[in-house]
Short mmCIF file of C-alpha atoms in Angstrom, two decimals:
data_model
loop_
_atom_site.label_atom_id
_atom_site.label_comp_id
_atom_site.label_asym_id
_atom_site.label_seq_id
_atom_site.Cartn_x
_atom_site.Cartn_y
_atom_site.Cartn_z
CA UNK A 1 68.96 45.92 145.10
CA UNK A 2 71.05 46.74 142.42
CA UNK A 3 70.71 47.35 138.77
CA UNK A 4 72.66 44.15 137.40
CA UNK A 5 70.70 42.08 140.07
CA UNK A 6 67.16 43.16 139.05
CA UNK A 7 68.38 42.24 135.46
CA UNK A 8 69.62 39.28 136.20
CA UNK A 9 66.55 38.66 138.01
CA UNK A 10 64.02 38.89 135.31
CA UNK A 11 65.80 36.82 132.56
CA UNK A 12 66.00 34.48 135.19
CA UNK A 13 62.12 34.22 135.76
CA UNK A 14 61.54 34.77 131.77
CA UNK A 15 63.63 31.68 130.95
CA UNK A 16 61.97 29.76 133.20
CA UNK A 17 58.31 30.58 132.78
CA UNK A 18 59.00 31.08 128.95
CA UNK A 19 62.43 29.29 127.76
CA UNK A 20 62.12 25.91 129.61
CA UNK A 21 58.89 24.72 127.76
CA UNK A 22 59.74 21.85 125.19
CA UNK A 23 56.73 20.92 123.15
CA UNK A 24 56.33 16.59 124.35
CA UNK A 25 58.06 14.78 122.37
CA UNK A 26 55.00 12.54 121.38
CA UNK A 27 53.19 15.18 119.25
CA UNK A 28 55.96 15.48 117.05
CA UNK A 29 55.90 11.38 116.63
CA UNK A 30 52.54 11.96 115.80
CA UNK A 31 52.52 14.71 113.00
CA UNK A 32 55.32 13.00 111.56
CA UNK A 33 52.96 9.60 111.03
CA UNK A 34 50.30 11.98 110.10
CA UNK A 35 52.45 13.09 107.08
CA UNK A 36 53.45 9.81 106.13
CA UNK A 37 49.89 8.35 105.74
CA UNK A 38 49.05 11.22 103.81
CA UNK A 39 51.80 11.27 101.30
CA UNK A 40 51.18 6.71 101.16
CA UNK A 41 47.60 7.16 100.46
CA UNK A 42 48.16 9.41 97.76
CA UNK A 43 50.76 7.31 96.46
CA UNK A 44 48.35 4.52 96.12
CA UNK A 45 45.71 6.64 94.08
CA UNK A 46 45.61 5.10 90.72
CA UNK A 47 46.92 7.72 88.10
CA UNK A 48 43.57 7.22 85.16
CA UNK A 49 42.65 9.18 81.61
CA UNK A 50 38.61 7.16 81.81
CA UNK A 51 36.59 10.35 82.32
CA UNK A 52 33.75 9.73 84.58
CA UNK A 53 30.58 9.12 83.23
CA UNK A 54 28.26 11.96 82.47
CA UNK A 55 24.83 11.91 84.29
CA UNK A 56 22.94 13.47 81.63
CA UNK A 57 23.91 10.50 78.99
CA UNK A 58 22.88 7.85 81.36
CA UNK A 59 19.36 9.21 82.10
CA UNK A 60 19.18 9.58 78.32
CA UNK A 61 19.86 6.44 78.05
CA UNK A 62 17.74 4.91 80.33
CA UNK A 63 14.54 7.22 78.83
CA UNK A 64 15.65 5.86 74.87
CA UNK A 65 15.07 2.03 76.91
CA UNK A 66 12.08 2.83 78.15
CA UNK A 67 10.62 4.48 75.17
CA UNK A 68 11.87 1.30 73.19
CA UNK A 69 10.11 -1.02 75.59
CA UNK A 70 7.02 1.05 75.22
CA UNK A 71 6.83 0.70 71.39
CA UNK A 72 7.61 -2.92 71.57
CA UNK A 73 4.63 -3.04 73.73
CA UNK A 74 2.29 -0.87 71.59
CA UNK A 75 3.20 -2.79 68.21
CA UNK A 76 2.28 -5.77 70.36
CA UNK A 77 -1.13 -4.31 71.05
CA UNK A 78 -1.71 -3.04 67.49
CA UNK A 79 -0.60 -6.59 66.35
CA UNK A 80 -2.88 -8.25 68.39
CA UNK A 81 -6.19 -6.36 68.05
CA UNK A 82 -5.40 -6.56 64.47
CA UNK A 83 -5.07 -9.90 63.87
CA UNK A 84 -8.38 -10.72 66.40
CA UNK A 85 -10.24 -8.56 63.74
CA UNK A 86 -9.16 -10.56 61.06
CA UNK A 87 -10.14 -13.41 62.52
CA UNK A 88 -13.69 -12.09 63.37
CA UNK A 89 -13.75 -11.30 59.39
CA UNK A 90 -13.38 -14.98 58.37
CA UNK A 91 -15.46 -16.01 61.07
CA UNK A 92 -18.41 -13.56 60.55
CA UNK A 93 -18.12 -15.15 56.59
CA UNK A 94 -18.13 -18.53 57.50
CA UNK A 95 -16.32 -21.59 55.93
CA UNK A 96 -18.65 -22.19 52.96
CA UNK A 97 -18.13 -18.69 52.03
CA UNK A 98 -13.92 -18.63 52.54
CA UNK A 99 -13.61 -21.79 51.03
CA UNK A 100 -14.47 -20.20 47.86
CA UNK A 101 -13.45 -16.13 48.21
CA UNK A 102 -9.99 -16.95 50.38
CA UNK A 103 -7.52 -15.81 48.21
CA UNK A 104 -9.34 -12.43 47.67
CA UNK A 105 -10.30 -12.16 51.47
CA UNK A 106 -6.34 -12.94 52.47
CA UNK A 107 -5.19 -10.69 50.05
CA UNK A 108 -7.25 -7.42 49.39
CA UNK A 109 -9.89 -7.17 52.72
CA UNK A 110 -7.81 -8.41 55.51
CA UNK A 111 -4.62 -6.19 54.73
CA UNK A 112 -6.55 -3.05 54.21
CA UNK A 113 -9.06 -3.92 57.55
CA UNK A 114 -5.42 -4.17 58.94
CA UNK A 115 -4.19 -0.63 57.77
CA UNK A 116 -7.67 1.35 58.44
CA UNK A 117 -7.16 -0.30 62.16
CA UNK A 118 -3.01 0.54 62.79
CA UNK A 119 -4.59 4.53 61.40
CA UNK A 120 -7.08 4.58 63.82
CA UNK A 121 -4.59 3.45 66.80
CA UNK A 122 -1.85 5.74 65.56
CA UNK A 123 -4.47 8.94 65.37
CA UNK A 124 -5.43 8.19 69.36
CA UNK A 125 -1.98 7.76 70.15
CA UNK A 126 -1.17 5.44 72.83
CA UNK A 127 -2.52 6.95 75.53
CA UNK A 128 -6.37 6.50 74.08
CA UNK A 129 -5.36 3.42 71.95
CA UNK A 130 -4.57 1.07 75.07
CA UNK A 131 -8.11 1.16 75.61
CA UNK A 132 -9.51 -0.06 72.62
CA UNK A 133 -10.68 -3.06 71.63
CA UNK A 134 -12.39 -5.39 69.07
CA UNK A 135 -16.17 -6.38 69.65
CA UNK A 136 -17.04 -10.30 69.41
CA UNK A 137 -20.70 -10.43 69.36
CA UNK A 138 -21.28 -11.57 65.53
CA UNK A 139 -24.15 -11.62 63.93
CA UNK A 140 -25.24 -14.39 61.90
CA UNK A 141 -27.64 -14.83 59.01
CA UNK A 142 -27.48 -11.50 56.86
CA UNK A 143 -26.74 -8.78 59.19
CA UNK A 144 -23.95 -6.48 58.27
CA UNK A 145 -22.26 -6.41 61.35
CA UNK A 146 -18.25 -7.64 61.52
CA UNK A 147 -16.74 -6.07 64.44
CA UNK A 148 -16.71 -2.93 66.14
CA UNK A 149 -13.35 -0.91 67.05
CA UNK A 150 -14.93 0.21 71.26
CA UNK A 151 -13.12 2.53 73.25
CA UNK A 152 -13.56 0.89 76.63
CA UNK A 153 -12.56 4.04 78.38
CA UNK A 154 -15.04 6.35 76.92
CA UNK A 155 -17.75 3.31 76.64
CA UNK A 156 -18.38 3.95 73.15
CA UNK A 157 -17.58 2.66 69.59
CA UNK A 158 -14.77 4.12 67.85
CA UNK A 159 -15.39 2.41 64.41
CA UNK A 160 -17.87 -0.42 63.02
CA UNK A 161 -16.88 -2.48 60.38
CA UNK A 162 -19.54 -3.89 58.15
CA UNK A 163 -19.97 -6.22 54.79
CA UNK A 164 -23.26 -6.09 52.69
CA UNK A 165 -24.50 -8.13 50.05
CA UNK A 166 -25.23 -6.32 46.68
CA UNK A 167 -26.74 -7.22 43.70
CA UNK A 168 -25.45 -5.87 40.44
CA UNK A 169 -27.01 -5.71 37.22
CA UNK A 170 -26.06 -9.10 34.55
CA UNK A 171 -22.52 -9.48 37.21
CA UNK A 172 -24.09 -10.92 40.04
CA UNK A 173 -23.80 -10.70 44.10
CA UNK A 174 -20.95 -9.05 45.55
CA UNK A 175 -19.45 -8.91 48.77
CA UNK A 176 -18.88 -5.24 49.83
CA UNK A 177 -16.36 -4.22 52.74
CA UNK A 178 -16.71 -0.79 54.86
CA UNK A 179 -16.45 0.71 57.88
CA UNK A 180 -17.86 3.81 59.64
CA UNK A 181 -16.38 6.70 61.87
CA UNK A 182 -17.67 7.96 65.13
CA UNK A 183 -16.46 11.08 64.19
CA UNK A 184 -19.33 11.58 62.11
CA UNK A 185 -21.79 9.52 63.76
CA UNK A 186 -21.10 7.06 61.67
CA UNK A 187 -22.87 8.16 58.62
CA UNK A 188 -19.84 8.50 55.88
CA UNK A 189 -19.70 5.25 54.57
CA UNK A 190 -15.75 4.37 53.66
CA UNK A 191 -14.91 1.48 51.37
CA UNK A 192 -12.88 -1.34 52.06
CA UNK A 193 -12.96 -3.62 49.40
CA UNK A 194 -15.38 -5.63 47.05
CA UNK A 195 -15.23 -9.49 46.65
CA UNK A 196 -17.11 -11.10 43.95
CA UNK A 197 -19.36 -14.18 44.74
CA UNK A 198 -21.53 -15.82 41.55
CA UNK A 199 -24.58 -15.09 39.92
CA UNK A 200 -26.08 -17.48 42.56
CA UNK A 201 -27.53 -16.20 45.79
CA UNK A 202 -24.46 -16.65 48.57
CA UNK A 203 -25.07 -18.56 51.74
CA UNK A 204 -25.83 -16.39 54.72
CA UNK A 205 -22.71 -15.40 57.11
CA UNK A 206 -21.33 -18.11 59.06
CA UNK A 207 -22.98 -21.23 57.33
CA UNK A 208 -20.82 -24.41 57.89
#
């Protein structure tokens, strides 16, 4: 064979193993739509200067709730033992004895039984404090015994509150307010208040 024949010969097989392939025509339909969806999407994306929210400030802000929720609760607690100790006060002194020492009872004991109480629950913390609670078990006649601050918990008394009668020289009977610690076995003996009742022998606690 000749040399312009054997030429010929392989551009003929290379354009027709090689040259005649056209890509179908459907995969460039395709791409095209491709490119169109992506450029229409992005068209549609909303062009905003809001930053996005930062993670950090919302779990902040969701601790700063729950720590508010958990003092509301606590000064509900405080508020309610202390006002069940006050009424255990006028109760353990009895209506013939309040009728006549009210205003001093209302306005020097009760606030400062009030105070020595919110201390004590404020020194536990609320951990310890949610199990405390105020004793009922009065005792009548001419026992000391008001209430006791128990730490249900530990099953012991945290504080006892007392009142005495005392007799002082040419003044009279008085009505003396205190309260002991466990801390000390309840030996220190810390002062409350004084109430002065009359030269006449007082009627015992809890006389109608």
């Amino acid at each position: 064979m000749k040399l312009w024949l054997k030429k010929l010969s392989v551009v003929l097989i290379t354009f027709m193993t090689v040259g005649m392939y056209i890509p179908p025509t459907y995969l460039d339909a395709e791409a095209e739509a491709a490119n169109k969806e992506v450029v229409s999407s992005n068209d549609r994306l909303p062009e905003t200067d809001t930053p996005l929210p930062d993670i950090g400030e919302i779990e902040e802000t969701q601790l700063d709730s729950l720590d508010d929720e958990d003092d509301d609760v606590s000064d509900h607690y405080i508020h309610m033992v202390t006002n069940q100790a006050k009424e255990q006060t006028v109760t353990k002194l009895g209506p013939k004895i309040v009728n006549k020492v009210e205003n001093d009872v209302m306005t020097t004991i009760l606030p400062h039984i009030e105070e020595v109480i919110v201390g004590l629950f404020e020194e536990a913390g609320q951990e310890k404090f949610q199990f405390y609670e105020i004793t009922e078990d009065l005792t009548p006649g001419y026992g000391e015994k008001i209430f006791n601050v128990y730490d249900h918990q530990a099953k012991q008394d945290v504080a006892m509150f007392h009142v005495r009668r005392e007799i002082r020289p040419k003044e009279g009977y008085w009505f003396n307010f205190h309260y002991h610690l466990s801390n000390d076995d309840f030996e220190e003996h810390y002062n409350i208040g004084d109430i002065y009742w009359d030269k006449n022998t007082p009627p015992k606690w809890m006389s109608q």
